[in-house]
Amino acid sequence: MNSPLDVKDLIDLGRDPVVVFNPPSIGTPDRIERYHAALEWLIGRERPFVLVTRADGDEASESHEDRKSRAVWFKNNLMALAQVCRGFVYVEQDEARRAAWQVRAEGMAKTFPVPMIIAGDMEAAITQALDLVKASRDPAPGGSPHA
């Protein structure tokens, strides 16, 4: 992607189709625009992937405008994202916050068309992401693979 919002520093394709996403921190200039541009770049590749990212404990300090912008983006792009994204794996080392993220993931599962998993560390996250990749390649009950 060659634009003012270059996102290559946010995306690690070293384990592709497992993609490690390092979104900009809250307060970073153009944070939401770069966040969305990175996801759009991944969608534009038209290749299945599983996204691994940290569970962002700073979301409570995110501005209302940024939360609204992300919500609108996901509403408008969810189906395109679901065409290529086989799952989200969030890394949260703190056990209590991990449990809270698990509750959040279970609530979002009702509207989010891809699995959301909460892992305790990056190694577990990569393992679980690879499991999602494998599951998406295995034949579905109807006999055709997901990917």
Backbone as CSV, one residue per row, in Angstrom:
resi,resn,N_x,N_y,N_z,CA_x,CA_y,CA_z,C_x,C_y,C_z
1,MET,0.850,-1.169,0.000,0.000,0.000,0.000,0.892,1.227,0.000
2,ASN,0.775,2.063,-0.980,1.555,3.282,-1.055,0.628,4.465,-0.892
3,SER,0.520,4.933,0.329,-0.342,6.066,0.625,0.192,6.745,1.865
4,PRO,-0.334,7.935,2.182,0.094,8.582,3.417,-0.200,7.720,4.642
5,LEU,-1.104,6.782,4.506,-1.465,5.910,5.615,-0.857,4.526,5.419
6,ASP,0.449,4.484,5.132,1.129,3.201,4.972,0.964,2.391,6.254
7,VAL,0.621,1.131,6.099,0.283,0.306,7.262,1.200,-0.901,7.436
8,LYS,2.239,-1.003,6.637,3.102,-2.189,6.716,3.734,-2.360,8.090
9,ASP,3.940,-1.262,8.813,4.510,-1.372,10.155,3.507,-1.933,11.163
10,LEU,2.244,-2.004,10.789,1.201,-2.511,11.683,0.944,-3.996,11.487
11,ILE,1.421,-4.552,10.372,1.060,-5.909,9.976,2.315,-6.767,9.823
12,ASP,2.343,-7.896,10.523,3.445,-8.854,10.417,2.921,-10.084,9.678
13,LEU,3.406,-10.277,8.447,2.982,-11.408,7.621,3.970,-12.573,7.702
14,GLY,4.857,-12.566,8.666,5.885,-13.594,8.786,5.351,-15.002,8.977
15,ARG,4.122,-15.141,9.454,3.509,-16.465,9.662,2.264,-16.635,8.789
16,ASP,2.143,-15.827,7.747,0.972,-15.845,6.874,0.560,-17.286,6.562
17,PRO,-0.688,-17.649,6.756,-1.907,-16.850,6.884,-2.257,-16.385,8.297
18,VAL,-1.368,-16.626,9.260,-1.556,-16.004,10.568,-0.922,-14.619,10.475
19,VAL,-1.719,-13.590,10.716,-1.275,-12.208,10.599,-1.265,-11.587,11.991
20,VAL,-0.103,-11.090,12.407,-0.013,-10.394,13.689,-0.223,-8.907,13.415
21,PHE,-1.244,-8.354,14.063,-1.652,-6.963,13.854,-1.283,-6.164,15.093
22,ASN,-0.502,-5.111,14.895,-0.087,-4.222,15.980,-0.697,-2.850,15.744
23,PRO,-1.954,-2.665,16.135,-2.621,-1.391,15.852,-1.951,-0.235,16.584
24,PRO,-2.090,0.961,16.036,-1.510,2.126,16.703,-2.121,2.317,18.091
25,SER,-1.316,2.824,19.001,-1.790,3.088,20.357,-2.758,4.266,20.370
26,ILE,-3.623,4.271,21.366,-4.545,5.392,21.544,-3.722,6.660,21.708
27,GLY,-4.147,7.705,21.012,-3.438,8.978,21.045,-2.491,9.172,19.880
28,THR,-2.215,8.106,19.125,-1.344,8.195,17.959,-2.075,8.944,16.844
29,PRO,-1.409,9.919,16.186,-2.068,10.619,15.078,-2.543,9.634,14.002
30,ASP,-3.695,9.894,13.450,-4.294,9.073,12.385,-4.529,7.634,12.822
31,ARG,-4.666,7.390,14.113,-4.805,6.036,14.648,-5.946,5.262,14.001
32,ILE,-7.137,5.812,14.030,-8.302,5.088,13.511,-8.195,4.912,12.003
33,GLU,-7.740,5.937,11.299,-7.594,5.834,9.848,-6.599,4.733,9.483
34,ARG,-5.482,4.654,10.219,-4.479,3.620,9.947,-5.007,2.243,10.326
35,TYR,-5.752,2.168,11.420,-6.371,0.911,11.862,-7.274,0.375,10.752
36,HIS,-8.135,1.244,10.242,-9.051,0.832,9.173,-8.297,0.526,7.883
37,ALA,-7.290,1.341,7.556,-6.513,1.111,6.331,-5.815,-0.247,6.377
38,ALA,-5.324,-0.642,7.543,-4.665,-1.946,7.675,-5.654,-3.073,7.418
39,LEU,-6.829,-2.978,8.017,-7.845,-4.012,7.791,-8.284,-4.032,6.328
40,GLU,-8.437,-2.853,5.726,-8.820,-2.786,4.307,-7.730,-3.391,3.424
41,TRP,-6.465,-3.167,3.776,-5.368,-3.762,3.018,-5.447,-5.283,3.089
42,LEU,-5.697,-5.809,4.290,-5.822,-7.264,4.445,-7.008,-7.797,3.650
43,ILE,-8.123,-7.112,3.683,-9.295,-7.523,2.898,-8.947,-7.505,1.411
44,GLY,-8.254,-6.460,0.988,-7.910,-6.294,-0.426,-6.972,-7.360,-0.968
45,ARG,-6.235,-8.042,-0.092,-5.361,-9.138,-0.552,-6.173,-10.315,-1.069
46,GLU,-7.416,-10.415,-0.598,-8.323,-11.502,-0.991,-7.727,-12.872,-0.685
47,ARG,-7.002,-12.957,0.445,-6.417,-14.228,0.892,-6.863,-14.477,2.326
48,PRO,-7.309,-15.684,2.623,-7.748,-15.982,3.992,-6.621,-15.772,5.009
49,PHE,-7.011,-15.312,6.188,-6.056,-15.095,7.270,-6.763,-15.189,8.617
50,VAL,-5.960,-15.380,9.659,-6.417,-15.268,11.043,-5.621,-14.126,11.650
51,LEU,-6.308,-13.207,12.291,-5.681,-12.028,12.869,-5.357,-12.258,14.340
52,VAL,-4.110,-12.036,14.710,-3.667,-12.116,16.104,-3.289,-10.704,16.533
53,THR,-3.830,-10.254,17.649,-3.543,-8.909,18.145,-3.668,-8.875,19.655
54,ARG,-3.098,-7.862,20.244,-3.207,-7.739,21.700,-4.616,-7.279,22.064
55,ALA,-5.080,-7.739,23.196,-6.341,-7.242,23.736,-6.023,-5.864,24.297
56,ASP,-6.621,-4.847,23.736,-6.263,-3.472,24.068,-6.964,-3.012,25.336
57,GLY,-6.249,-3.004,26.430,-6.813,-2.558,27.693,-7.033,-1.066,27.756
58,ASP,-6.533,-0.326,26.747,-6.694,1.127,26.739,-8.011,1.577,26.127
59,GLU,-8.842,0.637,25.690,-10.076,1.032,25.018,-10.960,1.920,25.874
60,ALA,-10.878,1.784,27.189,-11.688,2.626,28.068,-11.318,4.096,27.909
61,SER,-10.075,4.376,27.508,-9.660,5.763,27.324,-9.819,6.234,25.881
62,GLU,-10.329,5.370,25.026,-10.566,5.738,23.630,-11.704,6.751,23.569
63,SER,-11.577,7.734,22.704,-12.614,8.763,22.599,-13.909,8.169,22.044
64,HIS,-15.007,8.822,22.370,-16.312,8.402,21.861,-16.301,8.417,20.330
65,GLU,-15.672,9.439,19.744,-15.624,9.550,18.282,-14.877,8.373,17.664
66,ASP,-13.766,7.976,18.288,-13.005,6.838,17.764,-13.791,5.537,17.896
67,ARG,-14.444,5.322,19.035,-15.268,4.110,19.206,-16.382,4.077,18.164
68,LYS,-17.008,5.227,17.955,-18.096,5.305,16.977,-17.565,5.034,15.570
69,SER,-16.419,5.607,15.240,-15.827,5.401,13.918,-15.516,3.926,13.681
70,ARG,-14.948,3.264,14.689,-14.651,1.829,14.542,-15.933,1.021,14.395
71,ALA,-16.950,1.357,15.174,-18.219,0.626,15.098,-18.848,0.780,13.717
72,VAL,-18.828,1.993,13.182,-19.390,2.233,11.847,-18.580,1.474,10.800
73,TRP,-17.238,1.502,10.922,-16.410,0.791,9.956,-16.747,-0.694,9.967
74,PHE,-16.816,-1.299,11.158,-17.119,-2.731,11.233,-18.513,-3.022,10.691
75,LYS,-19.468,-2.165,10.965,-20.822,-2.378,10.438,-20.796,-2.375,8.910
76,ASN,-20.056,-1.446,8.332,-20.013,-1.309,6.874,-19.116,-2.335,6.185
77,ASN,-18.163,-2.901,6.896,-17.162,-3.771,6.270,-17.144,-5.193,6.804
78,LEU,-18.059,-5.512,7.693,-18.027,-6.806,8.363,-18.118,-7.975,7.388
79,MET,-18.989,-7.905,6.422,-19.146,-9.033,5.505,-17.915,-9.199,4.610
80,ALA,-17.324,-8.095,4.168,-16.092,-8.187,3.369,-14.961,-8.767,4.216
81,LEU,-14.873,-8.346,5.468,-13.859,-8.887,6.369,-14.080,-10.380,6.589
82,ALA,-15.322,-10.766,6.791,-15.639,-12.176,7.055,-15.340,-13.072,5.851
83,GLN,-15.269,-12.511,4.653,-14.939,-13.305,3.467,-13.507,-13.828,3.516
84,VAL,-12.620,-13.100,4.195,-11.210,-13.492,4.221,-10.672,-13.774,5.620
85,CYS,-11.300,-13.240,6.640,-10.822,-13.432,8.008,-11.441,-14.695,8.593
86,ARG,-10.588,-15.615,9.035,-11.060,-16.887,9.601,-11.148,-16.849,11.117
87,GLY,-10.729,-15.727,11.713,-10.846,-15.582,13.153,-9.962,-14.481,13.694
88,PHE,-10.303,-14.045,14.907,-9.510,-13.084,15.661,-9.005,-13.795,16.907
89,VAL,-7.723,-13.678,17.188,-7.165,-14.214,18.425,-6.534,-13.034,19.162
90,TYR,-7.070,-12.749,20.331,-6.583,-11.647,21.157,-5.656,-12.187,22.232
91,VAL,-4.560,-11.475,22.490,-3.599,-11.861,23.519,-3.811,-10.974,24.742
92,GLU,-4.112,-11.610,25.856,-4.255,-10.902,27.137,-3.626,-11.765,28.219
93,GLN,-2.549,-11.291,28.813,-1.827,-12.083,29.807,-2.491,-12.061,31.177
94,ASP,-3.150,-10.975,31.524,-3.781,-10.867,32.837,-5.034,-11.740,32.888
95,GLU,-5.081,-12.650,33.859,-6.174,-13.624,33.935,-7.543,-12.968,34.096
96,ALA,-7.655,-11.959,34.940,-8.947,-11.293,35.157,-9.398,-10.559,33.897
97,ARG,-8.478,-9.850,33.247,-8.852,-9.149,32.003,-9.155,-10.146,30.896
98,ARG,-8.425,-11.270,30.889,-8.700,-12.310,29.890,-10.117,-12.843,30.067
99,ALA,-10.543,-13.053,31.298,-11.909,-13.519,31.564,-12.928,-12.484,31.093
100,ALA,-12.649,-11.206,31.320,-13.560,-10.150,30.858,-13.623,-10.124,29.334
101,TRP,-12.482,-10.304,28.680,-12.462,-10.363,27.219,-13.235,-11.580,26.706
102,GLN,-13.161,-12.677,27.417,-13.898,-13.876,27.010,-15.400,-13.617,27.036
103,VAL,-15.871,-12.946,28.076,-17.294,-12.583,28.159,-17.661,-11.673,26.988
104,ARG,-16.797,-10.719,26.705,-17.030,-9.807,25.582,-17.099,-10.582,24.263
105,ALA,-16.165,-11.507,24.061,-16.137,-12.303,22.828,-17.403,-13.135,22.686
106,GLU,-17.861,-13.713,23.784,-19.092,-14.510,23.735,-20.288,-13.645,23.366
107,GLY,-20.335,-12.423,23.861,-21.412,-11.507,23.502,-21.352,-11.091,22.044
108,MET,-20.144,-10.851,21.544,-19.981,-10.430,20.151,-20.232,-11.568,19.174
109,ALA,-20.097,-12.808,19.633,-20.272,-13.966,18.755,-21.653,-13.990,18.118
110,LYS,-22.610,-13.347,18.743,-23.973,-13.325,18.201,-24.062,-12.536,16.903
111,THR,-23.178,-11.545,16.739,-23.233,-10.717,15.537,-21.970,-10.785,14.695
112,PHE,-20.894,-11.319,15.237,-19.622,-11.355,14.532,-19.476,-12.715,13.869
113,PRO,-19.323,-12.764,12.542,-19.377,-14.044,11.826,-18.096,-14.876,11.836
114,VAL,-17.092,-14.490,12.603,-15.867,-15.287,12.685,-15.532,-15.546,14.150
115,PRO,-14.828,-16.641,14.440,-14.481,-16.949,15.831,-13.598,-15.867,16.460
116,MET,-13.813,-15.653,17.745,-12.969,-14.762,18.539,-12.446,-15.577,19.713
117,ILE,-11.124,-15.646,19.827,-10.477,-16.441,20.867,-9.589,-15.518,21.695
118,ILE,-9.541,-15.770,22.998,-8.683,-14.999,23.886,-7.584,-15.930,24.394
119,ALA,-6.333,-15.574,24.126,-5.189,-16.399,24.523,-4.385,-15.695,25.612
120,GLY,-3.662,-16.490,26.395,-2.889,-15.948,27.498,-1.525,-15.395,27.117
121,ASP,-0.997,-15.814,25.973,0.297,-15.302,25.522,0.398,-15.489,24.008
122,MET,1.440,-14.903,23.433,1.583,-14.928,21.976,1.766,-16.346,21.452
123,GLU,2.507,-17.175,22.148,2.710,-18.552,21.689,1.379,-19.299,21.599
124,ALA,0.551,-19.182,22.628,-0.768,-19.826,22.611,-1.638,-19.224,21.520
125,ALA,-1.532,-17.920,21.316,-2.326,-17.253,20.283,-1.970,-17.779,18.897
126,ILE,-0.684,-17.924,18.619,-0.252,-18.433,17.313,-0.742,-19.865,17.128
127,THR,-0.624,-20.688,18.160,-1.109,-22.071,18.083,-2.603,-22.106,17.790
128,GLN,-3.371,-21.291,18.492,-4.819,-21.268,18.275,-5.160,-20.704,16.900
129,ALA,-4.395,-19.725,16.440,-4.620,-19.179,15.100,-4.356,-20.245,14.040
130,LEU,-3.283,-21.007,14.205,-2.993,-22.090,13.258,-4.097,-23.144,13.271
131,ASP,-4.674,-23.408,14.442,-5.814,-24.330,14.521,-7.001,-23.796,13.722
132,LEU,-7.239,-22.483,13.790,-8.332,-21.886,13.013,-8.052,-21.984,11.515
133,VAL,-6.797,-21.777,11.126,-6.421,-21.917,9.712,-6.708,-23.338,9.253
134,LYS,-6.265,-24.314,10.032,-6.484,-25.717,9.677,-7.974,-26.024,9.598
135,ALA,-8.745,-25.555,10.563,-10.189,-25.813,10.566,-10.859,-25.201,9.346
136,SER,-10.364,-24.055,8.886,-10.985,-23.413,7.727,-10.648,-24.141,6.434
137,ARG,-9.595,-24.958,6.459,-9.210,-25.731,5.270,-9.855,-27.103,5.240
138,ASP,-10.259,-27.601,6.405,-10.898,-28.915,6.480,-12.297,-28.831,5.889
139,PRO,-12.749,-29.903,5.283,-14.101,-29.878,4.725,-15.147,-29.613,5.802
140,ALA,-16.089,-28.775,5.448,-17.228,-28.496,6.324,-18.167,-29.696,6.285
141,PRO,-19.135,-29.768,7.197,-20.061,-30.909,7.192,-20.711,-31.151,5.832
142,GLY,-20.904,-30.106,5.048,-21.504,-30.257,3.728,-20.535,-30.766,2.685
143,GLY,-19.239,-30.872,3.055,-18.272,-31.459,2.142,-17.381,-30.475,1.428
144,SER,-17.593,-29.159,1.574,-16.731,-28.214,0.880,-15.915,-27.428,1.895
145,PRO,-14.648,-27.149,1.576,-13.804,-26.411,2.515,-14.267,-24.968,2.646
146,HIS,-13.948,-24.357,3.793,-14.300,-22.958,4.029,-13.420,-22.029,3.219
147,ALA,-12.190,-22.401,2.995,-11.243,-21.505,2.326,-10.950,-21.987,0.930
